[in-house]
PDB file of C-alpha atoms and ligand atoms in Angstrom:
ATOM      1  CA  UNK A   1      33.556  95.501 148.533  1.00  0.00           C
ATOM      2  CA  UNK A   2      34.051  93.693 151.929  1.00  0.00           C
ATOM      3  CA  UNK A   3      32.990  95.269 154.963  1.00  0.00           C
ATOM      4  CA  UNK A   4      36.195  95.396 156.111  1.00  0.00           C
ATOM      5  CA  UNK A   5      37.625  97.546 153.068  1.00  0.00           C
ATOM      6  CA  UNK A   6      34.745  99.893 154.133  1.00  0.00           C
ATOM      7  CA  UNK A   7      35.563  99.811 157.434  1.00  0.00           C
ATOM      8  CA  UNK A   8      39.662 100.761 156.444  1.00  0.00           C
ATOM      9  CA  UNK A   9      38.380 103.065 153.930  1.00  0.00           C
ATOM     10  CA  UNK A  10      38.655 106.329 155.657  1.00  0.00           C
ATOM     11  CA  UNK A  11      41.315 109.431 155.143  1.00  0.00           C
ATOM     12  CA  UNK A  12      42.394 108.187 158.720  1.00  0.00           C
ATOM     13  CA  UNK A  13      41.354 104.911 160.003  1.00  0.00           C
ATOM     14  CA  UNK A  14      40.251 105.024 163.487  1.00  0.00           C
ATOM     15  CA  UNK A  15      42.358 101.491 164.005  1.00  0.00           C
ATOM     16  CA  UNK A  16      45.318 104.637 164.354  1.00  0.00           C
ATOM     17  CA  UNK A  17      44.839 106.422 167.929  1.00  0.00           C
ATOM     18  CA  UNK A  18      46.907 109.382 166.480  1.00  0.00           C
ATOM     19  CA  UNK A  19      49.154 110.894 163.785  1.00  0.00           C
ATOM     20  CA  UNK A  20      51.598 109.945 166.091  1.00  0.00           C
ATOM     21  CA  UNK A  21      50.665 106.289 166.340  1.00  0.00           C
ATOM     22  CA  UNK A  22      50.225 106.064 162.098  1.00  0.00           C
ATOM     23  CA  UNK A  23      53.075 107.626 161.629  1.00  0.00           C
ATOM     24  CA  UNK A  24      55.155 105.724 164.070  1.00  0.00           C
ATOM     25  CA  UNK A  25      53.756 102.501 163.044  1.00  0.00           C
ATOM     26  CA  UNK A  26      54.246 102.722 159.237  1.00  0.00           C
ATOM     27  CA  UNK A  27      57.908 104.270 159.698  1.00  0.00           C
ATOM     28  CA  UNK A  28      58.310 100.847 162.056  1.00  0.00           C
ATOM     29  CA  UNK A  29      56.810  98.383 159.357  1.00  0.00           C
ATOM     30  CA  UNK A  30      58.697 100.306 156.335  1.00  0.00           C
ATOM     31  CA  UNK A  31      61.760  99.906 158.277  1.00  0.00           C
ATOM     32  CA  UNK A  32      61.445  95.884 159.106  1.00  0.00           C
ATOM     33  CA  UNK A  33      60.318  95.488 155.116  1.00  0.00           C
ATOM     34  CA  UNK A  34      63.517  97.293 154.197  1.00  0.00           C
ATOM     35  CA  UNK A  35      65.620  94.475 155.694  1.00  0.00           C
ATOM     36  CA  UNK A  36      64.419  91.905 153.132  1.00  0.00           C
ATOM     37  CA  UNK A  37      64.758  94.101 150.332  1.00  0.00           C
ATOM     38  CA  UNK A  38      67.659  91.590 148.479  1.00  0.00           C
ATOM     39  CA  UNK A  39      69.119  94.472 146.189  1.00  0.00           C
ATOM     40  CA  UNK A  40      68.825  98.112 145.349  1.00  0.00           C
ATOM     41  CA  UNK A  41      66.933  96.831 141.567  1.00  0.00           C
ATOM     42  CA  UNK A  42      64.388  95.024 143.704  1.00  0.00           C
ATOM     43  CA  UNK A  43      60.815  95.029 142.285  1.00  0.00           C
ATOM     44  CA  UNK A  44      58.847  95.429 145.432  1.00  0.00           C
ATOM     45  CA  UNK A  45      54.612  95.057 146.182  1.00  0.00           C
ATOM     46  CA  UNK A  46      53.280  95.694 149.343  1.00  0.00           C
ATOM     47  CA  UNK A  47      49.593  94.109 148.692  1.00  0.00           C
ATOM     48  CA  UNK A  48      46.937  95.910 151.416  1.00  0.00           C
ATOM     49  CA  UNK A  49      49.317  98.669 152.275  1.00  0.00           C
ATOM     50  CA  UNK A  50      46.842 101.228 154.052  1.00  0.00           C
ATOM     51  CA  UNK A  51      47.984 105.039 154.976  1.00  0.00           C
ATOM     52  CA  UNK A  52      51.620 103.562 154.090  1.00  0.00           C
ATOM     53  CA  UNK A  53      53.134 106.955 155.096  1.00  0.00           C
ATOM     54  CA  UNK A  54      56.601 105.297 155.233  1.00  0.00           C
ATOM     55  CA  UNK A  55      56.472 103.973 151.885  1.00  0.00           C
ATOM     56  CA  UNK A  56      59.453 106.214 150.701  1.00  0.00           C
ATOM     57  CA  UNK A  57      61.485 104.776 153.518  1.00  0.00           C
ATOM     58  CA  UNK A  58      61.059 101.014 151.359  1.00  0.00           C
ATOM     59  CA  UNK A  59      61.025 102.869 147.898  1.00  0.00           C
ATOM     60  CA  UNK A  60      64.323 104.403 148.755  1.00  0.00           C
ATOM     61  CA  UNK A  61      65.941 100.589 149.635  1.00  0.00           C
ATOM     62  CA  UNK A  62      64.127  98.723 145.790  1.00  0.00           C
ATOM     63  CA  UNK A  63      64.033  99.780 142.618  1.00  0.00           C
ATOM     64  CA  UNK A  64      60.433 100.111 142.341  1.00  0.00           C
ATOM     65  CA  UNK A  65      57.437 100.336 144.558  1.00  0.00           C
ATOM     66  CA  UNK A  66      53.661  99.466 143.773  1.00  0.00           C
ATOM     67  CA  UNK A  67      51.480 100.092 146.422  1.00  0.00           C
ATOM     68  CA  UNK A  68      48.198  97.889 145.677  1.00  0.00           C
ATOM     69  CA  UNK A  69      44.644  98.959 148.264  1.00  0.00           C
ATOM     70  CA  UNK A  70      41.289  97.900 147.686  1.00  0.00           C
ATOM     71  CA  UNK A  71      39.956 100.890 149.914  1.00  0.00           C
ATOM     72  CA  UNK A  72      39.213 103.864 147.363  1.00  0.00           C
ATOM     73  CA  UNK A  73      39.582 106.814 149.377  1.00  0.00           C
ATOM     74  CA  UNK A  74      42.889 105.631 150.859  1.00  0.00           C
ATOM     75  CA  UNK A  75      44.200 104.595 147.162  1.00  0.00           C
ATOM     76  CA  UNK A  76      42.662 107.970 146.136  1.00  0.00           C
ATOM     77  CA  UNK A  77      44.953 110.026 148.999  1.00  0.00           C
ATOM     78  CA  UNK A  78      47.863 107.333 148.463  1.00  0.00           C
ATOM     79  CA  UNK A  79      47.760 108.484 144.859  1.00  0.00           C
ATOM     80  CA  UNK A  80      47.771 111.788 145.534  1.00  0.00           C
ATOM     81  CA  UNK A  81      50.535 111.965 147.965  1.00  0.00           C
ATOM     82  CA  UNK A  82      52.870 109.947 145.675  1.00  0.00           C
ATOM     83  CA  UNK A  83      52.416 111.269 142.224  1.00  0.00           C
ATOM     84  CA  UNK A  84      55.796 112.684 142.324  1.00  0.00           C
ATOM     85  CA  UNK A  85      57.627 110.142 143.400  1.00  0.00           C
ATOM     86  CA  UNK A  86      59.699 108.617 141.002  1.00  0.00           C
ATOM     87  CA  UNK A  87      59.622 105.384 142.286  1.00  0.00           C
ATOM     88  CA  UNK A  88      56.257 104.555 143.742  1.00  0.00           C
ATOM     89  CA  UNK A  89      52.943 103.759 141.834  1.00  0.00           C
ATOM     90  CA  UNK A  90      49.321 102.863 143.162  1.00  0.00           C
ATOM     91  CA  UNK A  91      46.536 100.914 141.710  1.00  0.00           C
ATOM     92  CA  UNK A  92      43.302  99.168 143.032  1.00  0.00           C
ATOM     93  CA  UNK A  93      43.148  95.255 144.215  1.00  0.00           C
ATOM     94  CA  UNK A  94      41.628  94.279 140.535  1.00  0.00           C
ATOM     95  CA  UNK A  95      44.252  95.874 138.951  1.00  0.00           C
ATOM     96  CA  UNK A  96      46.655  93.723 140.590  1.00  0.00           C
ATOM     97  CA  UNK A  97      45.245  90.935 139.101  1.00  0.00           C
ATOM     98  CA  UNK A  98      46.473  91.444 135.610  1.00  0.00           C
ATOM     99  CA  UNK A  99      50.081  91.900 136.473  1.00  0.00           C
ATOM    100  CA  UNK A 100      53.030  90.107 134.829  1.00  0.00           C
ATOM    101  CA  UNK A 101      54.054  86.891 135.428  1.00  0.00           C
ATOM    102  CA  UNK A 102      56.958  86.238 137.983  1.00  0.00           C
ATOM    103  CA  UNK A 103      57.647  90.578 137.748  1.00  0.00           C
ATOM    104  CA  UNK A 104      58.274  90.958 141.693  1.00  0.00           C
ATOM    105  CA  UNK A 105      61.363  90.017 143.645  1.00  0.00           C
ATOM    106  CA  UNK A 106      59.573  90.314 146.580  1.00  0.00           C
ATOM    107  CA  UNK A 107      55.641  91.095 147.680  1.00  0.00           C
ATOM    108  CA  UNK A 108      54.484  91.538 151.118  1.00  0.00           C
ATOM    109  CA  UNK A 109      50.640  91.168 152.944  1.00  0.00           C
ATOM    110  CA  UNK A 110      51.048  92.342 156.183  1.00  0.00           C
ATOM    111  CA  UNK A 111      48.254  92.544 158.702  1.00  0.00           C
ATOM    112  CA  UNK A 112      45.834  91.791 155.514  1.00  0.00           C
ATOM    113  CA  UNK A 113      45.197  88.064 156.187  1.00  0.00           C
ATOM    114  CA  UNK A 114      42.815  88.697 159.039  1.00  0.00           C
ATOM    115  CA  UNK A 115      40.236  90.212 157.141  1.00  0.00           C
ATOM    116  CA  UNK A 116      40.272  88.140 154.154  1.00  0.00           C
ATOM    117  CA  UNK A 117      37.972  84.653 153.999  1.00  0.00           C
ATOM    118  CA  UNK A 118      40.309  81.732 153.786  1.00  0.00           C
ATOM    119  CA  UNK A 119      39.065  81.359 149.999  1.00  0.00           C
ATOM    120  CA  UNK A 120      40.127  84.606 149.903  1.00  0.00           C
ATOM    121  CA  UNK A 121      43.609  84.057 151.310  1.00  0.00           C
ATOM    122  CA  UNK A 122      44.160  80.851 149.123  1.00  0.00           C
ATOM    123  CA  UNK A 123      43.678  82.956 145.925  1.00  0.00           C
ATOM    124  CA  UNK A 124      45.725  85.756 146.744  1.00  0.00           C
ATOM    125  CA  UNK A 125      48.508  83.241 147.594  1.00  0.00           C
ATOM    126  CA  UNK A 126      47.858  81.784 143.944  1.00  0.00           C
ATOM    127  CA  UNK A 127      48.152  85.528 142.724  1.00  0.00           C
ATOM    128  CA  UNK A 128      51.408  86.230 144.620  1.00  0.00           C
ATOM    129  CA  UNK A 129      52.596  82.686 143.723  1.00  0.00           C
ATOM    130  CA  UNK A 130      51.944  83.230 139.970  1.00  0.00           C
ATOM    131  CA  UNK A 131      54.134  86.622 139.719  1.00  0.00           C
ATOM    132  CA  UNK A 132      56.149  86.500 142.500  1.00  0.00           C
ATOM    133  CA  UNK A 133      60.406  86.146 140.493  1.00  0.00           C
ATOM    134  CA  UNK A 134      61.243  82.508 141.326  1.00  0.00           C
ATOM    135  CA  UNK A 135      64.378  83.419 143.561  1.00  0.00           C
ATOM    136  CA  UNK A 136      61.621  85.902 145.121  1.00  0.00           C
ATOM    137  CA  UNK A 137      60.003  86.288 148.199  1.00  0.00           C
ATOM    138  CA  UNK A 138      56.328  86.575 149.419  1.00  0.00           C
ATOM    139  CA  UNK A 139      56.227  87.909 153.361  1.00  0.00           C
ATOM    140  CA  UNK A 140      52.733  87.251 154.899  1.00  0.00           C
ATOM    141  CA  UNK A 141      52.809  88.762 157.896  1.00  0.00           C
ATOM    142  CA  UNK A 142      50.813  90.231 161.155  1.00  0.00           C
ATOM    143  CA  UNK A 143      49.150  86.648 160.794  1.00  0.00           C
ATOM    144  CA  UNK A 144      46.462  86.626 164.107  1.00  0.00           C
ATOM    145  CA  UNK A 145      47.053  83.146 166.311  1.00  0.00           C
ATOM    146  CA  UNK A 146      43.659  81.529 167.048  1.00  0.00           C
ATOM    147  CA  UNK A 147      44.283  82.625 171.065  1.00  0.00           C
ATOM    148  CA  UNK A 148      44.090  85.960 173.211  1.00  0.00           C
ATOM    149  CA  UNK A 149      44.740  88.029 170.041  1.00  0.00           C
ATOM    150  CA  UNK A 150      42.383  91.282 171.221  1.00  0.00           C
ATOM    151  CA  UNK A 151      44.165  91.063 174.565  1.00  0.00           C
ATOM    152  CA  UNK A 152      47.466  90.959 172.923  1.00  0.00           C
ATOM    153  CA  UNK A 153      47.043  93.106 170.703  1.00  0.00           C
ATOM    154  CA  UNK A 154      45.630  95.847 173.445  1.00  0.00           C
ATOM    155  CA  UNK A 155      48.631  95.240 175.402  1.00  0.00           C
ATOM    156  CA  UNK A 156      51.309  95.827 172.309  1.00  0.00           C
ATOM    157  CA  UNK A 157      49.617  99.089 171.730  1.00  0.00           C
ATOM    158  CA  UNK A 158      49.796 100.406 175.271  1.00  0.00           C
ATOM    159  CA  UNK A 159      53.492  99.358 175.000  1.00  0.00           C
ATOM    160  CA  UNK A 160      54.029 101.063 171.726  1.00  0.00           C
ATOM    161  CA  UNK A 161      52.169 103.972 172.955  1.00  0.00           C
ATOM    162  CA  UNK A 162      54.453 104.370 176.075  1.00  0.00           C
ATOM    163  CA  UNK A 163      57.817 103.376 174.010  1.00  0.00           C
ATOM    164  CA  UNK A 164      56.502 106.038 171.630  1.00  0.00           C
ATOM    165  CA  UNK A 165      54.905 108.890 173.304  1.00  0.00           C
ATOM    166  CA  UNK A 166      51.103 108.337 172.492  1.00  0.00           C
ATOM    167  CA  UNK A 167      50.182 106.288 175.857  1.00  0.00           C
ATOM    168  CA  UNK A 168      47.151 108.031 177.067  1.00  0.00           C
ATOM    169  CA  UNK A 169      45.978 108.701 173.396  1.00  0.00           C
ATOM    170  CA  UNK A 170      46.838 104.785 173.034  1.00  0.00           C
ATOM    171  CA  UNK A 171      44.284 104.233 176.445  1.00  0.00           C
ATOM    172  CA  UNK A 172      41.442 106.429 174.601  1.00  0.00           C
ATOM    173  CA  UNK A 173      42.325 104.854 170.932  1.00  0.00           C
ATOM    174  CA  UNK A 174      41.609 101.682 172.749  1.00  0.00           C
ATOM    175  CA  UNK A 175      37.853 102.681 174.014  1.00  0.00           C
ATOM    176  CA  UNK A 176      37.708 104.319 170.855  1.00  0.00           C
ATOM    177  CA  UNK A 177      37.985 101.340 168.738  1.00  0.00           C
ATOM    178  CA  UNK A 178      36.132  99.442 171.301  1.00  0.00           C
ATOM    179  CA  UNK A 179      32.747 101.579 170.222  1.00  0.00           C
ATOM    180  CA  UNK A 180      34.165 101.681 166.237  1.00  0.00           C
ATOM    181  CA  UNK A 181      32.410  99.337 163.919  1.00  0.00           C
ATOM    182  CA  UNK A 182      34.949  97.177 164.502  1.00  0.00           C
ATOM    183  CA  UNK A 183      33.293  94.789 167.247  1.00  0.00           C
ATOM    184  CA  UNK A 184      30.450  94.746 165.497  1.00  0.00           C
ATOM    185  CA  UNK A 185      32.460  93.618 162.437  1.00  0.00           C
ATOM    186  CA  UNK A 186      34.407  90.948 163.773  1.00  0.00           C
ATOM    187  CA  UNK A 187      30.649  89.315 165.486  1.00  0.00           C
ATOM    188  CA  UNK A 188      29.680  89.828 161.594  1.00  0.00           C
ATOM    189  CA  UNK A 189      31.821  89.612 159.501  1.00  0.00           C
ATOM    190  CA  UNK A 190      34.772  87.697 161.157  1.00  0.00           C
ATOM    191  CA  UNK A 191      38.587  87.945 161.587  1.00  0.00           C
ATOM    192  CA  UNK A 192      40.192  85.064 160.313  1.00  0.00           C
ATOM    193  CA  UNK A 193      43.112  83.202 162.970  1.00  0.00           C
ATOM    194  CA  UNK A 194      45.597  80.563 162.220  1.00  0.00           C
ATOM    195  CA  UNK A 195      47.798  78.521 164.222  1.00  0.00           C
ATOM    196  CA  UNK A 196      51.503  78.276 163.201  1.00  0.00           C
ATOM    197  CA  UNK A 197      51.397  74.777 161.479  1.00  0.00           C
ATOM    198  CA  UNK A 198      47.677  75.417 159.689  1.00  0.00           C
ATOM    199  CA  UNK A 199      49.333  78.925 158.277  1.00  0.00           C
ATOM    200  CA  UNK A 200      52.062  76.776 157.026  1.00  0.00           C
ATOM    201  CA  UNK A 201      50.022  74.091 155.641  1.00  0.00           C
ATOM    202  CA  UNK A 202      48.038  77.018 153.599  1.00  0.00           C
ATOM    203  CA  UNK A 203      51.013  78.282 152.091  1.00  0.00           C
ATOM    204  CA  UNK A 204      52.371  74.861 151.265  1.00  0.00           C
ATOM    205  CA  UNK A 205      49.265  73.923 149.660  1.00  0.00           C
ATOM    206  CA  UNK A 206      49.611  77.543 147.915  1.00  0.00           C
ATOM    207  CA  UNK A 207      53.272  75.728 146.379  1.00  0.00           C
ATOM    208  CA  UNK A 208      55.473  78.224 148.939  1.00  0.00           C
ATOM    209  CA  UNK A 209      58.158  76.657 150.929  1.00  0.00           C
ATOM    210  CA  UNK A 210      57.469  78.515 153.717  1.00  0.00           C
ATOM    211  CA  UNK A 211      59.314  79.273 157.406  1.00  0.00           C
ATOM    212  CA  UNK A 212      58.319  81.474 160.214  1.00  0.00           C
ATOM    213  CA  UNK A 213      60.337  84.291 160.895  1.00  0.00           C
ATOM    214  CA  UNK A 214      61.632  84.604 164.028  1.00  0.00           C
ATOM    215  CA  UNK A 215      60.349  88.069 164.788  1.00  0.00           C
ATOM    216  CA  UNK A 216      57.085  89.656 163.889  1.00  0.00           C
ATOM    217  CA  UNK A 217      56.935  92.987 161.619  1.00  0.00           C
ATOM    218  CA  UNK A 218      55.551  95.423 163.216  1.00  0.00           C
ATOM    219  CA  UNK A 219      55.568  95.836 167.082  1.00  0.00           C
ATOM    220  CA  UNK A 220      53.262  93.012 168.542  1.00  0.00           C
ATOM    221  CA  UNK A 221      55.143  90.453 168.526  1.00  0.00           C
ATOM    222  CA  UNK A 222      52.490  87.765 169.642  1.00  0.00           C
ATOM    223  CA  UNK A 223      51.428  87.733 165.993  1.00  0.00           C
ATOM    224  CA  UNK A 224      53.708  85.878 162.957  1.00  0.00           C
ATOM    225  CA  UNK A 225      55.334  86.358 159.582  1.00  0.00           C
ATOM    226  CA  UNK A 226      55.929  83.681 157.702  1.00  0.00           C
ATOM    227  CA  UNK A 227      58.611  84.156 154.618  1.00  0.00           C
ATOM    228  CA  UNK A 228      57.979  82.360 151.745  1.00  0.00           C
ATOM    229  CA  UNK A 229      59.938  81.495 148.796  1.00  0.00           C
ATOM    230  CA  UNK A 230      58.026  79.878 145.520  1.00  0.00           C
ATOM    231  CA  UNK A 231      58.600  75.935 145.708  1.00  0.00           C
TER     232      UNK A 231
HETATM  233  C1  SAM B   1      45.300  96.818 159.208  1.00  0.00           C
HETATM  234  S1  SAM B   1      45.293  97.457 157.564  1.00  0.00           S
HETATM  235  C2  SAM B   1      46.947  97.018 157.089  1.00  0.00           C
HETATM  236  C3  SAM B   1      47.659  98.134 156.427  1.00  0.00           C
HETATM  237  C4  SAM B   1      49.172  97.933 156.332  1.00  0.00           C
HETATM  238  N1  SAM B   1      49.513  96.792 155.505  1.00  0.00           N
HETATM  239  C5  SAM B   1      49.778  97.793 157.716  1.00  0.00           C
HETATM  240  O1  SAM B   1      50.374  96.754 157.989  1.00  0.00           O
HETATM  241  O2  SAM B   1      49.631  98.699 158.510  1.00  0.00           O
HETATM  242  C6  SAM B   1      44.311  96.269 156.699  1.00  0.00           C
HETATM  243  C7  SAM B   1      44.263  96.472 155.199  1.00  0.00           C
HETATM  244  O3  SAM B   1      43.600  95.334 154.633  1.00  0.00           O
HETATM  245  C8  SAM B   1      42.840  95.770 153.535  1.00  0.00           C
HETATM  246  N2  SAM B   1      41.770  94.775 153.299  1.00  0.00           N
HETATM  247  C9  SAM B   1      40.800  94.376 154.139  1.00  0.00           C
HETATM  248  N3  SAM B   1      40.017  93.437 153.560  1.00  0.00           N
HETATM  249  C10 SAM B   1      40.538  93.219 152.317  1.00  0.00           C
HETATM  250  C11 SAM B   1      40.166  92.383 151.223  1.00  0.00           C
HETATM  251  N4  SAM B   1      39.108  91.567 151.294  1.00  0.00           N
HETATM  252  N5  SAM B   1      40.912  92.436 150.086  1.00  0.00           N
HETATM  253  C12 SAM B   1      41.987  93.276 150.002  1.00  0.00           C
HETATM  254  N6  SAM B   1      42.384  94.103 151.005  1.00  0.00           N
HETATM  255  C13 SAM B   1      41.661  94.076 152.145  1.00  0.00           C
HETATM  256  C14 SAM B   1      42.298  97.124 153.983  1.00  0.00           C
HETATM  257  O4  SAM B   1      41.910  97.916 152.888  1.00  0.00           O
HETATM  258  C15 SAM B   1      43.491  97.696 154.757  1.00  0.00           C
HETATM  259  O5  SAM B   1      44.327  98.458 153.929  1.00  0.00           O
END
C-alpha cells in the first residue's frame, strides 16, 4: 500500500480541519459531479472517493453508485455507512480491476492524481479507458499545476473556511497539517504536478479526447479538471 493510502487511511483524515470543512467539501464536490451526471440510469464510479459523505447527493442524480478506495479503514466505515442504500456499493482498488468492460457512463478521479506515480496514473487511465461506455465520460480532476500549488491551495482553504464558517479552525487545520506526515510525505514520497498541455498529452496518449473544463470541482480553483470522452 502507498504511503499515501496510509496517510488517507484514517476514520477522519487530518487533510479535513473539521466536520464542518468534510462535510462542506464533499456536499460541494457531490454537487459539481451531479452536473455531469447525463441521465437518471447513469452508471456512475467515483475512483479514490475518501469520507465521500455526500455520496447520496450523486447517487440520488445516477442510477447506480460504486464508490472504489484503496484506504481500508475508510472503505471499511464507507461500507458501513452505506449498506442500506439502495443505490451505492463499495469495494477496494483491486477489485476495481476486474470490472466489466465499457459498464460506466461516467467515472470520476478527483484530487487522486497527485498521489499516484505517473506509471500509476497511465494505468488507471488504461483501466478507466477500458470500461468507461463509449459515449461515456472519465472526469480527472483536482489535477495540481507544477507552480505555487501549497500556497494556493492554503489560500482556497482560508477562503472556503471564511465562505463557510470554519475560518479559524481552517488557520489551525493549516498548522495542523503543516506538522501531519504530510510534509514529510511529499519530501518522500512525492506529489505528482502537471501542466495543462502535459495532462492533456497523458490522457491523449491514454486514447481520451480530452478538454479542460472551464471551472475546477471543488473550491480551489487554481487546480484543473479535464473531461474526457474515450477517442
Ligand atoms: C484527497 S483524497 C480525495 C478524496 C475525494 N476524491 C475528494 O476529492 O475529496 C485522496 C484519495 O486518494 C487515494 N489514494 C492515494 N494514493 C492512491 C493510490 N496509489 N491508489 C489509489 N488511491 C490512492 C486516498 O486513499 C484518498 O482517498
Amino acid at each position: 500500500m502507498s504511503d499515501w493510502i496510509s496517510f488517507y487511511d484514517f476514520k477522519h483524515s487530518v487533510i479535513y480541519v473539521n466536520a464542518r470543512h468534510r462535510d462542506v467539501h464533499y456536499r460541494v464536490i457531490a454537487e459539481d459531479i451531479r452536473t455531469y451526471v447525463a441521465s437518471p440510469e447513469a452508471h456512475v464510479l467515483d475512483y479514490g472517493c475518501g469520507e465521500a459523505t455526500s455520496a447520496p447527493l450523486l447517487a440520488e442524480a445516477a442510477g447506480a453508485l460504486l464508490l472504489v478506495e484503496a484506504a481500508p479503514n475508510v472503505r471499511a466505515s464507507l461500507a458501513a455507512r452505506y449498506a442500506s442504500h439502495p443505490k451505492i456499493a463499495v469495494i477496494s482498488a483491486d477489485e476495481a480491476n476486474d470490472l466489466p468492460d465499457q459498464s460506466f457512463d461516467l467515472i470520476v478521479m478527483h484530487s487522486v492524481a497527485q498521489y499516484l506515480s505517473a506509471a500509476e496514473l497511465d494505468r488507471l487511465l488504461g483501466l478507466f479507458r477500458r470500461i468507461v461506455k463509449p459515449d461515456g465520460l472519465v472526469i480527472v480532476g483536482d489535477v495540481v499545476p507544477p507552480h505555487w500549488a501549497a500556497p494556493a491551495a492554503a489560500l482556497a482553504l482560508l477562503r472556503f473556511g471564511a465562505a463557510n464558517g470554519f475560518f479559524w479552525a481552517a488557520v489551525g487545520g493549516l498548522i495542523r497539517i503543516f506538522v501531519s506526515d504530510y510534509l514529510r510525505l511529499k519530501k518522500t514520497v512525492g506529489l505528482s504536478h502537471y501542466t495543462e498541455a502535459a495532462m492533456t498529452e497523458r490522457l491523449k496518449a491514454a486514447k481520451f479526447r480530452p478538454e479542460r473544463a472551464k471551472r475546477n470541482i471543488g473550491h480551489n480553483q487554481q487546480r484543473m479538471t479535464f473531461l474526457c470522452r474515450p477517442a
